[in-house]
GROMACS .gro file of C-alpha atoms in nm:
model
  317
    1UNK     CA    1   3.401  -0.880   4.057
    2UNK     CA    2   3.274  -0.728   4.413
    3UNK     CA    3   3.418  -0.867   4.752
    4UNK     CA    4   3.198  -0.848   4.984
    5UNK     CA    5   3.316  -0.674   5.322
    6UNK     CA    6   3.175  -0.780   5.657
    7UNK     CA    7   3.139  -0.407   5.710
    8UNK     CA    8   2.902  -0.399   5.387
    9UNK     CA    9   2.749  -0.700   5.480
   10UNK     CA   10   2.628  -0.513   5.774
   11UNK     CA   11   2.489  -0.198   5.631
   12UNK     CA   12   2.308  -0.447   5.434
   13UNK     CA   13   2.132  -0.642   5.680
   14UNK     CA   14   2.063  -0.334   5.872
   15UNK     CA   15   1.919  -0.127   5.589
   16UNK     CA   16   1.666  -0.502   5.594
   17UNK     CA   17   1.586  -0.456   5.954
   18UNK     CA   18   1.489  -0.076   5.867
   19UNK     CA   19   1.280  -0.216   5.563
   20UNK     CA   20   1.102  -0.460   5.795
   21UNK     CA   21   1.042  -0.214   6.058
   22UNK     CA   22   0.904   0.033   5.803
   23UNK     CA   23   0.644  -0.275   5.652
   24UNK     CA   24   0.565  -0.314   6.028
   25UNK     CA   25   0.465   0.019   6.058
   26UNK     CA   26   0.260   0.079   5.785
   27UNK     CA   27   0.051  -0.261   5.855
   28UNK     CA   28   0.019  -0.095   6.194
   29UNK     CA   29  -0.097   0.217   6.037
   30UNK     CA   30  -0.331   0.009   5.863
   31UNK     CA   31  -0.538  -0.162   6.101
   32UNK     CA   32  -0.537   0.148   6.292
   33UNK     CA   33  -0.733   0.352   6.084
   34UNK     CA   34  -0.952   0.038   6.090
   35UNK     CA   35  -1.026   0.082   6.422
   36UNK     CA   36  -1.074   0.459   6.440
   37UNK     CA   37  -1.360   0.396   6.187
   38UNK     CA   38  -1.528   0.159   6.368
   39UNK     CA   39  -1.562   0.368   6.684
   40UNK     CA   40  -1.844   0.530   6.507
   41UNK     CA   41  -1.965   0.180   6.379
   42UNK     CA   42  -1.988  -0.014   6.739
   43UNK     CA   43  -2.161   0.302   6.895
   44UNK     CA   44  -2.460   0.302   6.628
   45UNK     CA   45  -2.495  -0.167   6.723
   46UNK     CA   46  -2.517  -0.054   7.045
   47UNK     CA   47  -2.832   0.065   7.020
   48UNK     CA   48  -2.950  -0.265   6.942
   49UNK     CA   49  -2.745  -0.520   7.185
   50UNK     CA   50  -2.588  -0.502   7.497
   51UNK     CA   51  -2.178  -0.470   7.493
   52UNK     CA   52  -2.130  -0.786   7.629
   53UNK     CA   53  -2.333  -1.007   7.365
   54UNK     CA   54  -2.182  -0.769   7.113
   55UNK     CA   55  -1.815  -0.820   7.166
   56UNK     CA   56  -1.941  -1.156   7.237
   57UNK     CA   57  -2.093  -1.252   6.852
   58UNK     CA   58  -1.868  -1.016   6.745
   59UNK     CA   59  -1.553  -1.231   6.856
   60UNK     CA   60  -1.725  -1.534   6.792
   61UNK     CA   61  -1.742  -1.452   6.382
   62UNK     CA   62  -1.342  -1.369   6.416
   63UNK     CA   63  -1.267  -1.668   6.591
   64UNK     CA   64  -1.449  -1.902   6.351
   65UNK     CA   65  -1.338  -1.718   6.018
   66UNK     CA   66  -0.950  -1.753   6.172
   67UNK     CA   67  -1.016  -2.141   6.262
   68UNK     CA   68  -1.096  -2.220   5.898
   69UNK     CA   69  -0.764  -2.094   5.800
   70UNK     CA   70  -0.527  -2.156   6.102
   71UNK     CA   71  -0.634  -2.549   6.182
   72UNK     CA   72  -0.452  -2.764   6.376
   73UNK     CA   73  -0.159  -2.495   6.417
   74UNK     CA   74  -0.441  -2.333   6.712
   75UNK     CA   75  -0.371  -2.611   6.924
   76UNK     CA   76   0.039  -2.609   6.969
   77UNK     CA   77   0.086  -2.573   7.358
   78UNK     CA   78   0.296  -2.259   7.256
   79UNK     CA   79  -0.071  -2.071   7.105
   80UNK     CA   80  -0.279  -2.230   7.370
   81UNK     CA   81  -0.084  -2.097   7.612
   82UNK     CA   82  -0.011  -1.706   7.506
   83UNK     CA   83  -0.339  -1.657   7.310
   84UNK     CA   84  -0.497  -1.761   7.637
   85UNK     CA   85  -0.306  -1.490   7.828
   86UNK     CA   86  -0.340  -1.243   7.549
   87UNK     CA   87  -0.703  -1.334   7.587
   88UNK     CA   88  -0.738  -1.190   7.890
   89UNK     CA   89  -0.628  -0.837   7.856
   90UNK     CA   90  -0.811  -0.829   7.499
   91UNK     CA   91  -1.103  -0.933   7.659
   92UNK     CA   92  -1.094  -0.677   7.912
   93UNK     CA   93  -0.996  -0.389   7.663
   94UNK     CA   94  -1.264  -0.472   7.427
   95UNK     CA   95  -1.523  -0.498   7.684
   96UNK     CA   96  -1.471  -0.207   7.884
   97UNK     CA   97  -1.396  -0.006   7.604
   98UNK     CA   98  -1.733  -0.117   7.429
   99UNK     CA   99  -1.927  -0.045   7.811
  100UNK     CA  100  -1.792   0.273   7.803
  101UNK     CA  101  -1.891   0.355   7.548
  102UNK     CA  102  -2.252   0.341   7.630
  103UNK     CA  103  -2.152   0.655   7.818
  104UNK     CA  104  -1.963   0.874   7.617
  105UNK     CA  105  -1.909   0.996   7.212
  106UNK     CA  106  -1.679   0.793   7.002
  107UNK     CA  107  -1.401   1.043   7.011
  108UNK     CA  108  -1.421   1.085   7.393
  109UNK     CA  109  -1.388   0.706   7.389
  110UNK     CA  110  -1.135   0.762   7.105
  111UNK     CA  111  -0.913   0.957   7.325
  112UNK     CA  112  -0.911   0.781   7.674
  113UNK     CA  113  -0.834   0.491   7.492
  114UNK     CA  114  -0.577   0.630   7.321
  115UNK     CA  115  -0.433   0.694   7.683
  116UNK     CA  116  -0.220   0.356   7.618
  117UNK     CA  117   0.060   0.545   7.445
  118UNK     CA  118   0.146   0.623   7.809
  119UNK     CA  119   0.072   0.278   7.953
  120UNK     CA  120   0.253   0.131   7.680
  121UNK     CA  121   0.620   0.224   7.798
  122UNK     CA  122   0.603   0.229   8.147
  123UNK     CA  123   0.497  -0.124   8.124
  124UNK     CA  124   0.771  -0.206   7.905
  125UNK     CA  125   1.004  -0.111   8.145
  126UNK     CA  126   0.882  -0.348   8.363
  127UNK     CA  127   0.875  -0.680   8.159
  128UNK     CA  128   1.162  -0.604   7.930
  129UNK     CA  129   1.360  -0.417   8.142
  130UNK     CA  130   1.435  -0.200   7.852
  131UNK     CA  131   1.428   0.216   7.881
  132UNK     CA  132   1.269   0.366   7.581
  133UNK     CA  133   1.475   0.577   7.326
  134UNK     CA  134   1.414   0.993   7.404
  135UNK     CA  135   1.234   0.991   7.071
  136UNK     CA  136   0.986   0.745   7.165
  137UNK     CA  137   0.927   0.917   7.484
  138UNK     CA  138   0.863   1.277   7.308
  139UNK     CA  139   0.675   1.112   7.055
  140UNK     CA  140   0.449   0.973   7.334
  141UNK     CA  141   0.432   1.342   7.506
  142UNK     CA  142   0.301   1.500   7.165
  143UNK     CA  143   0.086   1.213   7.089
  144UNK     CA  144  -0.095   1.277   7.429
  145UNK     CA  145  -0.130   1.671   7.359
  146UNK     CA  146  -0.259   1.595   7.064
  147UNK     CA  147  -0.514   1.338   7.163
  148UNK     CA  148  -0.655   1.567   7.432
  149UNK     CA  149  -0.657   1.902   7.193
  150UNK     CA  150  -0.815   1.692   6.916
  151UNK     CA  151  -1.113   1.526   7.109
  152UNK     CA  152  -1.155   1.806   7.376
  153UNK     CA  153  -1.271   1.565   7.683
  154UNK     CA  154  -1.433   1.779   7.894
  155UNK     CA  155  -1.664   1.903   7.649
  156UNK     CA  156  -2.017   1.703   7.576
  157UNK     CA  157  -2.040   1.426   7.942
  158UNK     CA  158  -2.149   1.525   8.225
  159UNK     CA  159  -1.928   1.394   8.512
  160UNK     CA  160  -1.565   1.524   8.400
  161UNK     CA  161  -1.317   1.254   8.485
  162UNK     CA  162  -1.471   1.063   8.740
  163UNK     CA  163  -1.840   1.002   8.526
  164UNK     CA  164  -1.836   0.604   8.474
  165UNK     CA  165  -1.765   0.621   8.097
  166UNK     CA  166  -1.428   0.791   8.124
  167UNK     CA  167  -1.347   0.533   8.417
  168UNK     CA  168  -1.444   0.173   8.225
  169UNK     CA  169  -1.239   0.352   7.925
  170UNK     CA  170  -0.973   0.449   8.143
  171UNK     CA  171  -0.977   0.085   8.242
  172UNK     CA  172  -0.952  -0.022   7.902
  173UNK     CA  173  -0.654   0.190   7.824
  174UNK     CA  174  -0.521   0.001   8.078
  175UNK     CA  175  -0.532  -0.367   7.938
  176UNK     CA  176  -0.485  -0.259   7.577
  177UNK     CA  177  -0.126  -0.126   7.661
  178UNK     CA  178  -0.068  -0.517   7.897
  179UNK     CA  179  -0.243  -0.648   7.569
  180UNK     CA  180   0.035  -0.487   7.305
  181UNK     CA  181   0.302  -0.503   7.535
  182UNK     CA  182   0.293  -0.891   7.626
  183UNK     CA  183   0.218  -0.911   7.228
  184UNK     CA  184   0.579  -0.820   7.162
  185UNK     CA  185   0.679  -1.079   7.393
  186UNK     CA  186   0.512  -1.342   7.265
  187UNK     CA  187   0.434  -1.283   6.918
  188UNK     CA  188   0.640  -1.509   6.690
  189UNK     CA  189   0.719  -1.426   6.293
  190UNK     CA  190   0.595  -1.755   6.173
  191UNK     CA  191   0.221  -1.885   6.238
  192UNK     CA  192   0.066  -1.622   6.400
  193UNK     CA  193  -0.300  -1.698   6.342
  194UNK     CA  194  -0.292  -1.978   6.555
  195UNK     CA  195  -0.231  -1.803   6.856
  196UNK     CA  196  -0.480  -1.539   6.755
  197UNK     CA  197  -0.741  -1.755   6.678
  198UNK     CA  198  -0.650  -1.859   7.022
  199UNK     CA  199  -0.729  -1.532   7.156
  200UNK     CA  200  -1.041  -1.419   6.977
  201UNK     CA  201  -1.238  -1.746   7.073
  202UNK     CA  202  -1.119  -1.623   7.421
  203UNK     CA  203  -1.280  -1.337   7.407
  204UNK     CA  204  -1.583  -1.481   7.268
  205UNK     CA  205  -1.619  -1.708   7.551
  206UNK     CA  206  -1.514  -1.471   7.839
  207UNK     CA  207  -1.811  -1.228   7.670
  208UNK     CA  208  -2.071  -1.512   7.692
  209UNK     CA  209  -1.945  -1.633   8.014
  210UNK     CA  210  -2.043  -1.248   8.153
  211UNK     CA  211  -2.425  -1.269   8.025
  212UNK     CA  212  -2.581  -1.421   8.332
  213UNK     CA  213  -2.481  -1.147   8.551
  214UNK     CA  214  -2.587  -0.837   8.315
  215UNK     CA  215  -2.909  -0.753   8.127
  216UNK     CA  216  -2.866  -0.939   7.808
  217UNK     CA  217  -3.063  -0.733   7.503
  218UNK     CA  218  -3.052  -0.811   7.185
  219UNK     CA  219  -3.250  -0.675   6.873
  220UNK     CA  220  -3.156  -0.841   6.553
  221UNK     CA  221  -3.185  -0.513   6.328
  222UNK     CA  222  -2.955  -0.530   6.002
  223UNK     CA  223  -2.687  -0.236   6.192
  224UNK     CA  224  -2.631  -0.490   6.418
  225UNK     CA  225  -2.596  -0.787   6.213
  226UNK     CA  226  -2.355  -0.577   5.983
  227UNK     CA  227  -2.193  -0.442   6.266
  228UNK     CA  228  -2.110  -0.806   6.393
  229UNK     CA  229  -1.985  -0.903   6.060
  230UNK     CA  230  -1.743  -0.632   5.983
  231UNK     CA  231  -1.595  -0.582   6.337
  232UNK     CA  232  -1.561  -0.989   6.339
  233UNK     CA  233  -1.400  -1.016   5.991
  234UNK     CA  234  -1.198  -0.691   6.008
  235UNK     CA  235  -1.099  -0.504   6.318
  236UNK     CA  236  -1.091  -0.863   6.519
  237UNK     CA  237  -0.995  -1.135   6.268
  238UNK     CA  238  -0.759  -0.947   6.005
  239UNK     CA  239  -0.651  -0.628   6.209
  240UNK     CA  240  -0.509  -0.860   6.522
  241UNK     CA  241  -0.338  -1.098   6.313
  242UNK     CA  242  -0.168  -0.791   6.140
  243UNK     CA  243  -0.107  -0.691   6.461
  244UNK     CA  244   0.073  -0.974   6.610
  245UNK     CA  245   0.278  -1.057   6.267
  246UNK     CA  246   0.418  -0.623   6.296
  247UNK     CA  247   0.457  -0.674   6.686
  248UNK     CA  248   0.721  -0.948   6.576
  249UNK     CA  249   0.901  -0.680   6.433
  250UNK     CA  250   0.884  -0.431   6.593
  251UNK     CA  251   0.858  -0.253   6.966
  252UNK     CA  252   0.590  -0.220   7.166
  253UNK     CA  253   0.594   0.126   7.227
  254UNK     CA  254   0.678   0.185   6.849
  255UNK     CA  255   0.352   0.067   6.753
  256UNK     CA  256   0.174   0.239   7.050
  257UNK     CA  257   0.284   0.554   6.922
  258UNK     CA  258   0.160   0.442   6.573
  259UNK     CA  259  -0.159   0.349   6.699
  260UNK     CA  260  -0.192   0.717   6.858
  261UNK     CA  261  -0.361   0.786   6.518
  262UNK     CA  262  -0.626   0.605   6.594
  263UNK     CA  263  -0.859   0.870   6.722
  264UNK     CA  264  -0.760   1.087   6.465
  265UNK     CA  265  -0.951   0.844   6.226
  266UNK     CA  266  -1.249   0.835   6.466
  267UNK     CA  267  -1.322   1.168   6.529
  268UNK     CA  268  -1.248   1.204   6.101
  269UNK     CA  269  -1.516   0.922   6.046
  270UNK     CA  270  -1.726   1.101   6.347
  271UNK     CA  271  -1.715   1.409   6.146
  272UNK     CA  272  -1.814   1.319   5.800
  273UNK     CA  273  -2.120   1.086   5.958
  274UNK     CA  274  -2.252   1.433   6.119
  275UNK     CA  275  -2.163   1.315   6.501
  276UNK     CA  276  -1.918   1.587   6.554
  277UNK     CA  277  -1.763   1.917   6.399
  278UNK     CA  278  -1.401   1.966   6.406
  279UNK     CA  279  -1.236   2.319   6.536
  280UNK     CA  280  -0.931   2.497   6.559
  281UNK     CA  281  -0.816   2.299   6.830
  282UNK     CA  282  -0.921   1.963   6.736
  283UNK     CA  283  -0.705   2.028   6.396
  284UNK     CA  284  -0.424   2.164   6.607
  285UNK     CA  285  -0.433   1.824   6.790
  286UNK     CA  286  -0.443   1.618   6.453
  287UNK     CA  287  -0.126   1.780   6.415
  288UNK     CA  288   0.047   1.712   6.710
  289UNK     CA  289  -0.015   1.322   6.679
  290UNK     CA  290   0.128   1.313   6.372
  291UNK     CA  291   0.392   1.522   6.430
  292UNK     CA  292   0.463   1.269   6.739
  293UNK     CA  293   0.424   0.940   6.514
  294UNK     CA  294   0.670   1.127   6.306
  295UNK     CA  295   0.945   1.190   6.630
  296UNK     CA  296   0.896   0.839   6.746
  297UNK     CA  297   0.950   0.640   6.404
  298UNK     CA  298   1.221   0.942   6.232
  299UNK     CA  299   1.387   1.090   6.582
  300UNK     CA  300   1.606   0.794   6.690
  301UNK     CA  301   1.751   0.708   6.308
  302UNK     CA  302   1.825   1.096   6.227
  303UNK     CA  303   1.986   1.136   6.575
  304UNK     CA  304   2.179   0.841   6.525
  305UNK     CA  305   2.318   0.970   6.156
  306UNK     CA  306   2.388   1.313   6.294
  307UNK     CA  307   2.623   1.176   6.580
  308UNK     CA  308   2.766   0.964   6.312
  309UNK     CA  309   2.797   1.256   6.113
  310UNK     CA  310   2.966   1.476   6.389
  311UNK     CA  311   3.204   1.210   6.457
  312UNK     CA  312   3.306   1.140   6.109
  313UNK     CA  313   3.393   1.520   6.079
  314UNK     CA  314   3.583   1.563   6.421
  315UNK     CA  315   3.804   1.213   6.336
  316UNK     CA  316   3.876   1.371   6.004
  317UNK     CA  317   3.957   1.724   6.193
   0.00000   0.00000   0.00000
């Protein structure tokens, strides 16, 4: 018969946090080749709406597909509450992000949005007080090498850095990093599609509310109508609630770093659609991001079991 040790009870628990932390990743992982591939997909509906009634009926089919199945549990005071805040910055992101990129190609876009990897722990230290781990931090320095080797952003606009689509996308990169960071604060393990619900018809609502003061357009061609329906059901409805239940679980600049991929599934979607042709470089920075993802989510652990290691073999010198 086995006694169980509180020392062994430990190691157990923790190897359950790692195996928790791991399923959190790869959802993240997930939905973020999800939204690299629909870079390409919102650029082509654009042709046929503006971005505001876009994200608009886009949001609007999330919001009413996640009603159906969250019910009542969307109006706790708790969801009401965050998933209006979370709203907010989604709304922003999504918007600007989808203005911009009137502007610019979908890897451009790809990569200034993927500027939140930076945003993402320097907020953190302000509203958790908390100083990321070295690993996180060189994970986020390779991440951002490879984002600017692998979409090359000075090649293709005119305007460099100060043209208006790398600004409203700059912008966006902005809110998305408030967006996941106040998600770790607030997202709970239990019932999260309440609060995201919450959020989407948010978004819906702030889109609508912006009509009267922009050129509304709107040409019901089937790329738009499938457009609607896929980025409703998938990258808004399915991908946020993933997003929220592996934000529970893990850090906020953890799943920035994991989200990094994302324009390496955009410019790989951009590519085989005939929008772009991959180099040397752009490879090169494919590379790097993973080889960041890889620091971030394997540095801290394996420099943890190394110092354990070390000190294990000087305590037995």
């Amino acid at each position: 018969m086995s006694i169980s040790t509180p020392h062994s009870m430990d190691g157990a628990s923790a190897r359950m946090e790692r195996l928790k932390g791991f399923q959190a990743d790869g959802a993240l992982l997930f939905i973020t080749a999800i939204w690299g591939v629909t870079f390409v997909v919102v650029k082509d509906a654009l042709g046929f709406a503006d971005p505001f009634t876009f994200v608009s009926l886009r949001f609007g089919v999330g919001a009413l597909a996640l009603s159906l199945v969250a019910g009542r549990r969307m109006f706790t005071r708790t969801n009401l509450r965050h998933g209006a805040l979370l709203a907010v910055f989604l709304f922003l992101g999504f918007a600007l992000q989808t203005w911009g990129l009137t502007f610019t190609t979908p890897s451009r876009s790809a990569f200034i949005t993927g500027m939140f990897v930076v945003f993402v722990p320097l907020l953190s230290m302000l509203v958790f007080r908390r100083m990321p781990t070295k690993a996180a931090w060189m994970g986020v320095v390779l991440s951002v090498a490879g984002l600017f080797l692998l979409t090359h952003p000075a090649a293709g606009e005119g305007g460099g850095w100060l043209s208006e689509g790398v600004l409203l996308t700059l912008a966006c990169a902005v809110a998305y990093a408030a967006h996941i960071t106040l998600t770790e604060r607030y997202a709970s393990k239990e019932g999260v599609l309440g609060m995201v619900a919450v959020q989407l018809w948010g978004v819906s609502l702030l889109s609508a509310a912006c009509l009267p003061f922009t050129t509304p357009r709107v040409e019901w061609h089937p790329t738009l109508l499938t457009a609607v329906l896929v980025c409703g059901l998938f990258p808004s409805a399915l991908a946020i609630s993933i997003q929220t239940w592996a934000q529970a679980r893990t850090s906020a600049v953890r799943a920035a770093v994991i989200c990094a991929l994302e324009p390496v599934f955009a410019t790989l979607c951009s590519v085989v659609l005939g929008y772009e042709v991959l180099g040397p470089p752009e490879m090169l920075g494919g590379g790097l991001i993973f080889l960041g993802v890889m620091v971030a989510e394997l540095g801290s652990p394996a420099w943890a079991w190394w110092k354990s290691r070390r000190q294990g073999v000087q305590a037995a010198g």
